[in-house]
Amino acid sequence: MNSEITHTRTADLYDAHVVQNYGRAPLTLARGVGSRVWDDEGRAYLDFTSGIAVSALGHCHPHWVKAIRKQAGELIHTSNLFRNPNQGELARRLVQQAGPGRVYFCNSGAEANETLLKLARLHGIRKSGEEGNCYKVICAENAFHGRTFGGMSATRQEKIQKGFRPLVPGFAFAKLNDLESFEDLIDEQTAAIFIETIQGEGGVNPATPEFLRGLRALCSKHNLLLMLDEVQCGIGRTGAFFAFQHAAVRPDAIGMAKGLGGGFPIGAVWISAPFADLFQPGSHGTTFGGTPLACAAALAVMDVLEKEDLLGNVTRLSVSWHEALRALIREFPQHMVGLRGQGFIIGLQMNGDVLVWCAALRAAGMLVPIAGGNVVRLLPPLNATADELAESVTILRRVLAAA
Ligand code: PLP
């Protein structure tokens, strides 16, 4: 079968048989190495989508591939009716990063966030003494927490909620980085505050360190859980293991997924020690959570983060990369008007249709996702090199100059 036939056949199969819930790029990806992917016609792209902040080590990192292969030949799945050594070790390493507490494993970001929302309900019962008295969660406008009913209910965006109402009750919305707007919403029925440390899908909007510290104080004062969604911005993406660590605060619970498995599906929730016993046997669970294979992939990610000093890589290289991107704003102010984010999660605010920018960048050899607020996102793997970051700037300049 030649590549032309394969390409056409894949497109036809999608057209005929795959649910049409995505505006997919007209591109079939066939293989990847590091920051590079190739389509099924042999064309190479600089991949700064990283599977939407998932491929933390780039594609097919040898240590990660070896770990998955080895584990696949030993034991893949056991269920949570039994222990497996990888889950215990991964929990230990995550606790080492997050602080005293415990970890629950699941399969995705949305599922991690559902766990946080259920935790808030249990905390409300402990706080008020009765089910149904204290269950409200205050979230940020413009957030994105996933596509389950809980996640959608915590995501006040018309494009996410439309068609699926009625949603779960008990969510209120305040303005990111406006502490007073959160404080105003707190009442007897409030159980938790839940935000992304950096809003990803909403347009790469970071919570400021002062705001995070203010939320911490509010939550402590009113006995609310401070729950942070680090699904997109966590696991090294900002140059710290968790993005909130830059603000020197400690939340009560953290949702993780995406980069944790480096491309193998896994989600996790860390719960700080005083609240970790809210879940009791039978109160929550999932068949596939924390399988030996998923945890082997995540342990390999943790190994490489440490051995290759990827937090250091992100911190060191992002300085000159951000500067070069800012220079593009000065060079092309009619097209590019702002830069937000930290480390390797960057949002470029554009004039004009971001889908058109995204397509032009793809044609020029770079894959990037878009985000709300007319933003083109740049999400390099955490081991991207200085040359690859410079290449992203060259491609952007070429596309901006040709516009
Ligand atoms: N939370 C955040 C901050 C996200 O960015 C996402 C996905 O983009 C999710 C939750 C949902 O994660 P998943 O798609 O793995 O369910």
PDB file of N, CA and C in Angstrom, residues 238-334:
ATOM      1  N   THR A 238       5.898  24.509  33.932  1.00  0.00           N
ATOM      2  CA  THR A 238       6.297  25.905  34.203  1.00  0.00           C
ATOM      3  C   THR A 238       7.732  26.015  34.706  1.00  0.00           C
ATOM      4  N   GLY A 239       8.416  24.879  34.844  1.00  0.00           N
ATOM      5  CA  GLY A 239       9.774  24.911  35.406  1.00  0.00           C
ATOM      6  C   GLY A 239       9.796  24.531  36.879  1.00  0.00           C
ATOM      7  N   ALA A 240       8.611  24.398  37.488  1.00  0.00           N
ATOM      8  CA  ALA A 240       8.485  23.788  38.828  1.00  0.00           C
ATOM      9  C   ALA A 240       7.633  22.539  38.633  1.00  0.00           C
ATOM     10  N   PHE A 241       7.728  21.559  39.548  1.00  0.00           N
ATOM     11  CA  PHE A 241       6.933  20.354  39.329  1.00  0.00           C
ATOM     12  C   PHE A 241       5.448  20.709  39.261  1.00  0.00           C
ATOM     13  N   PHE A 242       4.987  21.519  40.250  1.00  0.00           N
ATOM     14  CA  PHE A 242       3.623  22.058  40.196  1.00  0.00           C
ATOM     15  C   PHE A 242       3.716  23.572  39.995  1.00  0.00           C
ATOM     16  N   ALA A 243       2.808  24.119  39.213  1.00  0.00           N
ATOM     17  CA  ALA A 243       2.859  25.559  38.932  1.00  0.00           C
ATOM     18  C   ALA A 243       2.662  26.391  40.203  1.00  0.00           C
ATOM     19  N   PHE A 244       1.856  25.874  41.155  1.00  0.00           N
ATOM     20  CA  PHE A 244       1.584  26.667  42.371  1.00  0.00           C
ATOM     21  C   PHE A 244       2.829  26.813  43.240  1.00  0.00           C
ATOM     22  N   GLN A 245       3.849  25.970  43.006  1.00  0.00           N
ATOM     23  CA  GLN A 245       5.054  26.045  43.841  1.00  0.00           C
ATOM     24  C   GLN A 245       5.777  27.380  43.656  1.00  0.00           C
ATOM     25  N   HIS A 246       5.576  28.031  42.505  1.00  0.00           N
ATOM     26  CA  HIS A 246       6.184  29.355  42.303  1.00  0.00           C
ATOM     27  C   HIS A 246       5.637  30.355  43.318  1.00  0.00           C
ATOM     28  N   ALA A 247       4.420  30.127  43.799  1.00  0.00           N
ATOM     29  CA  ALA A 247       3.795  31.070  44.736  1.00  0.00           C
ATOM     30  C   ALA A 247       4.011  30.659  46.185  1.00  0.00           C
ATOM     31  N   ALA A 248       4.717  29.546  46.381  1.00  0.00           N
ATOM     32  CA  ALA A 248       4.981  29.041  47.736  1.00  0.00           C
ATOM     33  C   ALA A 248       3.703  28.883  48.563  1.00  0.00           C
ATOM     34  N   VAL A 249       2.660  28.331  47.934  1.00  0.00           N
ATOM     35  CA  VAL A 249       1.450  27.981  48.698  1.00  0.00           C
ATOM     36  C   VAL A 249       1.294  26.472  48.644  1.00  0.00           C
ATOM     37  N   ARG A 250       0.511  25.926  49.570  1.00  0.00           N
ATOM     38  CA  ARG A 250       0.195  24.500  49.483  1.00  0.00           C
ATOM     39  C   ARG A 250      -1.327  24.345  49.466  1.00  0.00           C
ATOM     40  N   PRO A 251      -1.856  23.765  48.395  1.00  0.00           N
ATOM     41  CA  PRO A 251      -3.307  23.535  48.353  1.00  0.00           C
ATOM     42  C   PRO A 251      -3.687  22.351  49.238  1.00  0.00           C
ATOM     43  N   ASP A 252      -4.977  22.058  49.297  1.00  0.00           N
ATOM     44  CA  ASP A 252      -5.447  20.885  50.044  1.00  0.00           C
ATOM     45  C   ASP A 252      -5.602  19.677  49.132  1.00  0.00           C
ATOM     46  N   ALA A 253      -5.718  19.925  47.843  1.00  0.00           N
ATOM     47  CA  ALA A 253      -5.836  18.810  46.892  1.00  0.00           C
ATOM     48  C   ALA A 253      -5.437  19.298  45.507  1.00  0.00           C
ATOM     49  N   ILE A 254      -4.881  18.374  44.718  1.00  0.00           N
ATOM     50  CA  ILE A 254      -4.362  18.725  43.386  1.00  0.00           C
ATOM     51  C   ILE A 254      -4.856  17.689  42.373  1.00  0.00           C
ATOM     52  N   GLY A 255      -5.352  18.162  41.237  1.00  0.00           N
ATOM     53  CA  GLY A 255      -5.699  17.278  40.123  1.00  0.00           C
ATOM     54  C   GLY A 255      -4.573  17.266  39.106  1.00  0.00           C
ATOM     55  N   MET A 256      -4.181  16.061  38.668  1.00  0.00           N
ATOM     56  CA  MET A 256      -3.101  15.913  37.675  1.00  0.00           C
ATOM     57  C   MET A 256      -3.543  14.941  36.597  1.00  0.00           C
ATOM     58  N   ALA A 257      -2.932  15.042  35.443  1.00  0.00           N
ATOM     59  CA  ALA A 257      -3.108  14.048  34.361  1.00  0.00           C
ATOM     60  C   ALA A 257      -2.074  14.382  33.283  1.00  0.00           C
ATOM     61  N   LYS A 258      -2.525  14.517  32.047  1.00  0.00           N
ATOM     62  CA  LYS A 258      -1.709  14.918  30.895  1.00  0.00           C
ATOM     63  C   LYS A 258      -0.234  14.503  30.985  1.00  0.00           C
ATOM     64  N   GLY A 259       0.654  15.415  31.356  1.00  0.00           N
ATOM     65  CA  GLY A 259       2.093  15.147  31.327  1.00  0.00           C
ATOM     66  C   GLY A 259       2.545  14.035  32.254  1.00  0.00           C
ATOM     67  N   LEU A 260       1.731  13.678  33.226  1.00  0.00           N
ATOM     68  CA  LEU A 260       2.136  12.674  34.226  1.00  0.00           C
ATOM     69  C   LEU A 260       2.516  11.353  33.566  1.00  0.00           C
ATOM     70  N   GLY A 261       1.777  10.926  32.569  1.00  0.00           N
ATOM     71  CA  GLY A 261       2.087   9.661  31.892  1.00  0.00           C
ATOM     72  C   GLY A 261       2.946   9.849  30.653  1.00  0.00           C
ATOM     73  N   GLY A 262       3.226  11.081  30.284  1.00  0.00           N
ATOM     74  CA  GLY A 262       4.051  11.364  29.112  1.00  0.00           C
ATOM     75  C   GLY A 262       3.431  10.871  27.807  1.00  0.00           C
ATOM     76  N   GLY A 263       2.142  10.557  27.820  1.00  0.00           N
ATOM     77  CA  GLY A 263       1.479  10.057  26.611  1.00  0.00           C
ATOM     78  C   GLY A 263       0.694   8.789  26.898  1.00  0.00           C
ATOM     79  N   PHE A 264       0.997   8.166  28.028  1.00  0.00           N
ATOM     80  CA  PHE A 264       0.180   7.020  28.449  1.00  0.00           C
ATOM     81  C   PHE A 264      -0.906   7.569  29.383  1.00  0.00           C
ATOM     82  N   PRO A 265      -2.175   7.204  29.177  1.00  0.00           N
ATOM     83  CA  PRO A 265      -3.246   7.812  29.982  1.00  0.00           C
ATOM     84  C   PRO A 265      -3.128   7.479  31.469  1.00  0.00           C
ATOM     85  N   ILE A 266      -3.083   8.513  32.272  1.00  0.00           N
ATOM     86  CA  ILE A 266      -3.130   8.356  33.736  1.00  0.00           C
ATOM     87  C   ILE A 266      -3.568   9.693  34.328  1.00  0.00           C
ATOM     88  N   GLY A 267      -4.373   9.634  35.375  1.00  0.00           N
ATOM     89  CA  GLY A 267      -4.732  10.818  36.136  1.00  0.00           C
ATOM     90  C   GLY A 267      -4.448  10.529  37.598  1.00  0.00           C
ATOM     91  N   ALA A 268      -4.295  11.584  38.374  1.00  0.00           N
ATOM     92  CA  ALA A 268      -4.036  11.377  39.797  1.00  0.00           C
ATOM     93  C   ALA A 268      -4.564  12.567  40.584  1.00  0.00           C
ATOM     94  N   VAL A 269      -4.899  12.292  41.829  1.00  0.00           N
ATOM     95  CA  VAL A 269      -5.300  13.358  42.757  1.00  0.00           C
ATOM     96  C   VAL A 269      -4.476  13.196  44.024  1.00  0.00           C
ATOM     97  N   TRP A 270      -3.787  14.268  44.397  1.00  0.00           N
ATOM     98  CA  TRP A 270      -3.110  14.283  45.699  1.00  0.00           C
ATOM     99  C   TRP A 270      -4.036  14.981  46.681  1.00  0.00           C
ATOM    100  N   ILE A 271      -4.172  14.383  47.855  1.00  0.00           N
ATOM    101  CA  ILE A 271      -5.018  14.967  48.905  1.00  0.00           C
ATOM    102  C   ILE A 271      -4.160  15.143  50.142  1.00  0.00           C
ATOM    103  N   SER A 272      -4.154  16.335  50.707  1.00  0.00           N
ATOM    104  CA  SER A 272      -3.286  16.588  51.866  1.00  0.00           C
ATOM    105  C   SER A 272      -3.763  15.764  53.072  1.00  0.00           C
ATOM    106  N   ALA A 273      -2.810  15.501  53.963  1.00  0.00           N
ATOM    107  CA  ALA A 273      -3.032  14.531  55.049  1.00  0.00           C
ATOM    108  C   ALA A 273      -4.352  14.729  55.811  1.00  0.00           C
ATOM    109  N   PRO A 274      -4.704  15.961  56.209  1.00  0.00           N
ATOM    110  CA  PRO A 274      -5.923  16.083  57.034  1.00  0.00           C
ATOM    111  C   PRO A 274      -7.203  15.674  56.310  1.00  0.00           C
ATOM    112  N   PHE A 275      -7.166  15.628  54.976  1.00  0.00           N
ATOM    113  CA  PHE A 275      -8.397  15.349  54.229  1.00  0.00           C
ATOM    114  C   PHE A 275      -8.362  14.000  53.498  1.00  0.00           C
ATOM    115  N   ALA A 276      -7.193  13.331  53.588  1.00  0.00           N
ATOM    116  CA  ALA A 276      -7.010  12.109  52.787  1.00  0.00           C
ATOM    117  C   ALA A 276      -7.916  10.977  53.247  1.00  0.00           C
ATOM    118  N   ASP A 277      -8.420  11.041  54.479  1.00  0.00           N
ATOM    119  CA  ASP A 277      -9.303   9.955  54.952  1.00  0.00           C
ATOM    120  C   ASP A 277     -10.773  10.223  54.621  1.00  0.00           C
ATOM    121  N   LEU A 278     -11.056  11.301  53.877  1.00  0.00           N
ATOM    122  CA  LEU A 278     -12.457  11.547  53.495  1.00  0.00           C
ATOM    123  C   LEU A 278     -12.974  10.428  52.593  1.00  0.00           C
ATOM    124  N   PHE A 279     -12.094   9.903  51.751  1.00  0.00           N
ATOM    125  CA  PHE A 279     -12.473   8.722  50.965  1.00  0.00           C
ATOM    126  C   PHE A 279     -12.210   7.473  51.792  1.00  0.00           C
ATOM    127  N   GLN A 280     -13.222   6.666  51.910  1.00  0.00           N
ATOM    128  CA  GLN A 280     -13.134   5.412  52.662  1.00  0.00           C
ATOM    129  C   GLN A 280     -13.439   4.250  51.717  1.00  0.00           C
ATOM    130  N   PRO A 281     -13.101   3.035  52.068  1.00  0.00           N
ATOM    131  CA  PRO A 281     -13.352   1.906  51.157  1.00  0.00           C
ATOM    132  C   PRO A 281     -14.792   1.916  50.638  1.00  0.00           C
ATOM    133  N   GLY A 282     -14.904   1.897  49.316  1.00  0.00           N
ATOM    134  CA  GLY A 282     -16.227   1.861  48.691  1.00  0.00           C
ATOM    135  C   GLY A 282     -16.761   3.214  48.274  1.00  0.00           C
ATOM    136  N   SER A 283     -16.132   4.318  48.744  1.00  0.00           N
ATOM    137  CA  SER A 283     -16.715   5.637  48.461  1.00  0.00           C
ATOM    138  C   SER A 283     -16.348   6.168  47.083  1.00  0.00           C
ATOM    139  N   HIS A 284     -15.321   5.623  46.458  1.00  0.00           N
ATOM    140  CA  HIS A 284     -14.920   6.103  45.134  1.00  0.00           C
ATOM    141  C   HIS A 284     -14.022   5.053  44.509  1.00  0.00           C
ATOM    142  N   GLY A 285     -13.901   5.070  43.192  1.00  0.00           N
ATOM    143  CA  GLY A 285     -13.005   4.094  42.577  1.00  0.00           C
ATOM    144  C   GLY A 285     -13.105   4.110  41.070  1.00  0.00           C
ATOM    145  N   THR A 286     -12.201   3.385  40.423  1.00  0.00           N
ATOM    146  CA  THR A 286     -12.224   3.221  38.981  1.00  0.00           C
ATOM    147  C   THR A 286     -11.405   1.983  38.601  1.00  0.00           C
ATOM    148  N   THR A 287     -11.934   1.203  37.685  1.00  0.00           N
ATOM    149  CA  THR A 287     -11.298  -0.077  37.339  1.00  0.00           C
ATOM    150  C   THR A 287      -9.849   0.092  36.893  1.00  0.00           C
ATOM    151  N   PHE A 288      -9.612   1.080  36.006  1.00  0.00           N
ATOM    152  CA  PHE A 288      -8.291   1.166  35.374  1.00  0.00           C
ATOM    153  C   PHE A 288      -7.296   2.039  36.133  1.00  0.00           C
ATOM    154  N   GLY A 289      -7.711   2.668  37.232  1.00  0.00           N
ATOM    155  CA  GLY A 289      -6.837   3.643  37.897  1.00  0.00           C
ATOM    156  C   GLY A 289      -5.524   3.038  38.370  1.00  0.00           C
ATOM    157  N   GLY A 290      -4.411   3.638  37.966  1.00  0.00           N
ATOM    158  CA  GLY A 290      -3.097   3.265  38.508  1.00  0.00           C
ATOM    159  C   GLY A 290      -2.670   1.850  38.170  1.00  0.00           C
ATOM    160  N   THR A 291      -2.899   1.416  36.923  1.00  0.00           N
ATOM    161  CA  THR A 291      -2.456   0.075  36.541  1.00  0.00           C
ATOM    162  C   THR A 291      -0.923   0.003  36.587  1.00  0.00           C
ATOM    163  N   PRO A 292      -0.381  -1.227  36.682  1.00  0.00           N
ATOM    164  CA  PRO A 292       1.077  -1.360  36.646  1.00  0.00           C
ATOM    165  C   PRO A 292       1.681  -0.682  35.419  1.00  0.00           C
ATOM    166  N   LEU A 293       1.007  -0.774  34.282  1.00  0.00           N
ATOM    167  CA  LEU A 293       1.557  -0.205  33.050  1.00  0.00           C
ATOM    168  C   LEU A 293       1.504   1.328  33.062  1.00  0.00           C
ATOM    169  N   ALA A 294       0.351   1.887  33.436  1.00  0.00           N
ATOM    170  CA  ALA A 294       0.232   3.354  33.476  1.00  0.00           C
ATOM    171  C   ALA A 294       1.236   3.939  34.466  1.00  0.00           C
ATOM    172  N   CYS A 295       1.380   3.278  35.620  1.00  0.00           N
ATOM    173  CA  CYS A 295       2.304   3.795  36.640  1.00  0.00           C
ATOM    174  C   CYS A 295       3.758   3.625  36.195  1.00  0.00           C
ATOM    175  N   ALA A 296       4.059   2.559  35.416  1.00  0.00           N
ATOM    176  CA  ALA A 296       5.424   2.406  34.889  1.00  0.00           C
ATOM    177  C   ALA A 296       5.751   3.573  33.956  1.00  0.00           C
ATOM    178  N   ALA A 297       4.767   3.962  33.133  1.00  0.00           N
ATOM    179  CA  ALA A 297       4.980   5.100  32.227  1.00  0.00           C
ATOM    180  C   ALA A 297       5.229   6.369  33.033  1.00  0.00           C
ATOM    181  N   ALA A 298       4.414   6.593  34.075  1.00  0.00           N
ATOM    182  CA  ALA A 298       4.564   7.808  34.885  1.00  0.00           C
ATOM    183  C   ALA A 298       5.883   7.793  35.670  1.00  0.00           C
ATOM    184  N   LEU A 299       6.256   6.626  36.158  1.00  0.00           N
ATOM    185  CA  LEU A 299       7.551   6.545  36.870  1.00  0.00           C
ATOM    186  C   LEU A 299       8.702   6.860  35.921  1.00  0.00           C
ATOM    187  N   ALA A 300       8.580   6.419  34.665  1.00  0.00           N
ATOM    188  CA  ALA A 300       9.628   6.739  33.684  1.00  0.00           C
ATOM    189  C   ALA A 300       9.676   8.241  33.433  1.00  0.00           C
ATOM    190  N   VAL A 301       8.510   8.892  33.406  1.00  0.00           N
ATOM    191  CA  VAL A 301       8.486  10.356  33.259  1.00  0.00           C
ATOM    192  C   VAL A 301       9.206  11.006  34.442  1.00  0.00           C
ATOM    193  N   MET A 302       8.883  10.539  35.647  1.00  0.00           N
ATOM    194  CA  MET A 302       9.511  11.115  36.855  1.00  0.00           C
ATOM    195  C   MET A 302      11.034  10.900  36.816  1.00  0.00           C
ATOM    196  N   ASP A 303      11.464   9.706  36.385  1.00  0.00           N
ATOM    197  CA  ASP A 303      12.906   9.416  36.274  1.00  0.00           C
ATOM    198  C   ASP A 303      13.600  10.424  35.362  1.00  0.00           C
ATOM    199  N   VAL A 304      13.001  10.611  34.174  1.00  0.00           N
ATOM    200  CA  VAL A 304      13.657  11.464  33.167  1.00  0.00           C
ATOM    201  C   VAL A 304      13.624  12.933  33.600  1.00  0.00           C
ATOM    202  N   LEU A 305      12.515  13.348  34.213  1.00  0.00           N
ATOM    203  CA  LEU A 305      12.452  14.733  34.726  1.00  0.00           C
ATOM    204  C   LEU A 305      13.653  14.997  35.608  1.00  0.00           C
ATOM    205  N   GLU A 306      13.945  14.000  36.463  1.00  0.00           N
ATOM    206  CA  GLU A 306      15.032  14.172  37.421  1.00  0.00           C
ATOM    207  C   GLU A 306      16.401  14.007  36.758  1.00  0.00           C
ATOM    208  N   LYS A 307      16.583  12.890  36.060  1.00  0.00           N
ATOM    209  CA  LYS A 307      17.920  12.588  35.500  1.00  0.00           C
ATOM    210  C   LYS A 307      18.358  13.613  34.468  1.00  0.00           C
ATOM    211  N   GLU A 308      17.420  14.115  33.686  1.00  0.00           N
ATOM    212  CA  GLU A 308      17.803  15.074  32.632  1.00  0.00           C
ATOM    213  C   GLU A 308      17.537  16.522  33.072  1.00  0.00           C
ATOM    214  N   ASP A 309      17.240  16.700  34.334  1.00  0.00           N
ATOM    215  CA  ASP A 309      16.985  18.032  34.897  1.00  0.00           C
ATOM    216  C   ASP A 309      16.053  18.855  33.997  1.00  0.00           C
ATOM    217  N   LEU A 310      14.883  18.305  33.731  1.00  0.00           N
ATOM    218  CA  LEU A 310      13.986  18.983  32.788  1.00  0.00           C
ATOM    219  C   LEU A 310      13.347  20.246  33.387  1.00  0.00           C
ATOM    220  N   LEU A 311      13.202  20.281  34.714  1.00  0.00           N
ATOM    221  CA  LEU A 311      12.693  21.525  35.310  1.00  0.00           C
ATOM    222  C   LEU A 311      13.722  22.631  35.055  1.00  0.00           C
ATOM    223  N   GLY A 312      14.992  22.288  35.211  1.00  0.00           N
ATOM    224  CA  GLY A 312      16.078  23.242  34.936  1.00  0.00           C
ATOM    225  C   GLY A 312      16.088  23.636  33.466  1.00  0.00           C
ATOM    226  N   ASN A 313      15.854  22.648  32.591  1.00  0.00           N
ATOM    227  CA  ASN A 313      15.834  22.935  31.149  1.00  0.00           C
ATOM    228  C   ASN A 313      14.750  23.968  30.823  1.00  0.00           C
ATOM    229  N   VAL A 314      13.550  23.737  31.379  1.00  0.00           N
ATOM    230  CA  VAL A 314      12.436  24.664  31.117  1.00  0.00           C
ATOM    231  C   VAL A 314      12.780  26.058  31.653  1.00  0.00           C
ATOM    232  N   THR A 315      13.300  26.097  32.879  1.00  0.00           N
ATOM    233  CA  THR A 315      13.594  27.390  33.506  1.00  0.00           C
ATOM    234  C   THR A 315      14.673  28.140  32.721  1.00  0.00           C
ATOM    235  N   ARG A 316      15.758  27.428  32.378  1.00  0.00           N
ATOM    236  CA  ARG A 316      16.890  28.083  31.691  1.00  0.00           C
ATOM    237  C   ARG A 316      16.489  28.561  30.296  1.00  0.00           C
ATOM    238  N   LEU A 317      15.880  27.657  29.507  1.00  0.00           N
ATOM    239  CA  LEU A 317      15.663  27.984  28.093  1.00  0.00           C
ATOM    240  C   LEU A 317      14.491  28.938  27.886  1.00  0.00           C
ATOM    241  N   SER A 318      13.576  28.976  28.845  1.00  0.00           N
ATOM    242  CA  SER A 318      12.398  29.818  28.594  1.00  0.00           C
ATOM    243  C   SER A 318      12.758  31.307  28.633  1.00  0.00           C
ATOM    244  N   VAL A 319      13.851  31.670  29.300  1.00  0.00           N
ATOM    245  CA  VAL A 319      14.182  33.110  29.397  1.00  0.00           C
ATOM    246  C   VAL A 319      14.419  33.695  27.996  1.00  0.00           C
ATOM    247  N   SER A 320      15.358  33.093  27.242  1.00  0.00           N
ATOM    248  CA  SER A 320      15.664  33.653  25.924  1.00  0.00           C
ATOM    249  C   SER A 320      14.539  33.373  24.914  1.00  0.00           C
ATOM    250  N   TRP A 321      13.838  32.249  25.109  1.00  0.00           N
ATOM    251  CA  TRP A 321      12.709  31.951  24.206  1.00  0.00           C
ATOM    252  C   TRP A 321      11.606  32.998  24.349  1.00  0.00           C
ATOM    253  N   HIS A 322      11.247  33.299  25.609  1.00  0.00           N
ATOM    254  CA  HIS A 322      10.203  34.318  25.829  1.00  0.00           C
ATOM    255  C   HIS A 322      10.652  35.668  25.259  1.00  0.00           C
ATOM    256  N   GLU A 323      11.938  35.965  25.449  1.00  0.00           N
ATOM    257  CA  GLU A 323      12.451  37.257  24.957  1.00  0.00           C
ATOM    258  C   GLU A 323      12.328  37.317  23.427  1.00  0.00           C
ATOM    259  N   ALA A 324      12.685  36.212  22.768  1.00  0.00           N
ATOM    260  CA  ALA A 324      12.590  36.180  21.299  1.00  0.00           C
ATOM    261  C   ALA A 324      11.131  36.294  20.847  1.00  0.00           C
ATOM    262  N   LEU A 325      10.217  35.694  21.600  1.00  0.00           N
ATOM    263  CA  LEU A 325       8.790  35.788  21.248  1.00  0.00           C
ATOM    264  C   LEU A 325       8.275  37.214  21.457  1.00  0.00           C
ATOM    265  N   ARG A 326       8.764  37.847  22.542  1.00  0.00           N
ATOM    266  CA  ARG A 326       8.354  39.247  22.786  1.00  0.00           C
ATOM    267  C   ARG A 326       8.870  40.159  21.681  1.00  0.00           C
ATOM    268  N   ALA A 327      10.056  39.838  21.175  1.00  0.00           N
ATOM    269  CA  ALA A 327      10.613  40.641  20.073  1.00  0.00           C
ATOM    270  C   ALA A 327       9.700  40.560  18.845  1.00  0.00           C
ATOM    271  N   LEU A 328       9.052  39.396  18.657  1.00  0.00           N
ATOM    272  CA  LEU A 328       8.121  39.255  17.527  1.00  0.00           C
ATOM    273  C   LEU A 328       6.909  40.178  17.688  1.00  0.00           C
ATOM    274  N   ILE A 329       6.490  40.364  18.949  1.00  0.00           N
ATOM    275  CA  ILE A 329       5.355  41.278  19.186  1.00  0.00           C
ATOM    276  C   ILE A 329       5.755  42.699  18.776  1.00  0.00           C
ATOM    277  N   ARG A 330       7.015  43.064  19.098  1.00  0.00           N
ATOM    278  CA  ARG A 330       7.480  44.407  18.717  1.00  0.00           C
ATOM    279  C   ARG A 330       7.617  44.525  17.195  1.00  0.00           C
ATOM    280  N   GLU A 331       7.998  43.401  16.559  1.00  0.00           N
ATOM    281  CA  GLU A 331       8.222  43.415  15.115  1.00  0.00           C
ATOM    282  C   GLU A 331       6.899  43.385  14.333  1.00  0.00           C
ATOM    283  N   PHE A 332       5.920  42.675  14.891  1.00  0.00           N
ATOM    284  CA  PHE A 332       4.651  42.511  14.159  1.00  0.00           C
ATOM    285  C   PHE A 332       3.462  42.884  15.053  1.00  0.00           C
ATOM    286  N   PRO A 333       3.429  44.135  15.550  1.00  0.00           N
ATOM    287  CA  PRO A 333       2.365  44.495  16.505  1.00  0.00           C
ATOM    288  C   PRO A 333       0.970  44.449  15.878  1.00  0.00           C
ATOM    289  N   GLN A 334       0.916  44.501  14.553  1.00  0.00           N
ATOM    290  CA  GLN A 334      -0.402  44.436  13.897  1.00  0.00           C
ATOM    291  C   GLN A 334      -1.000  43.030  13.968  1.00  0.00           C
TER     292      GLN A 334
END
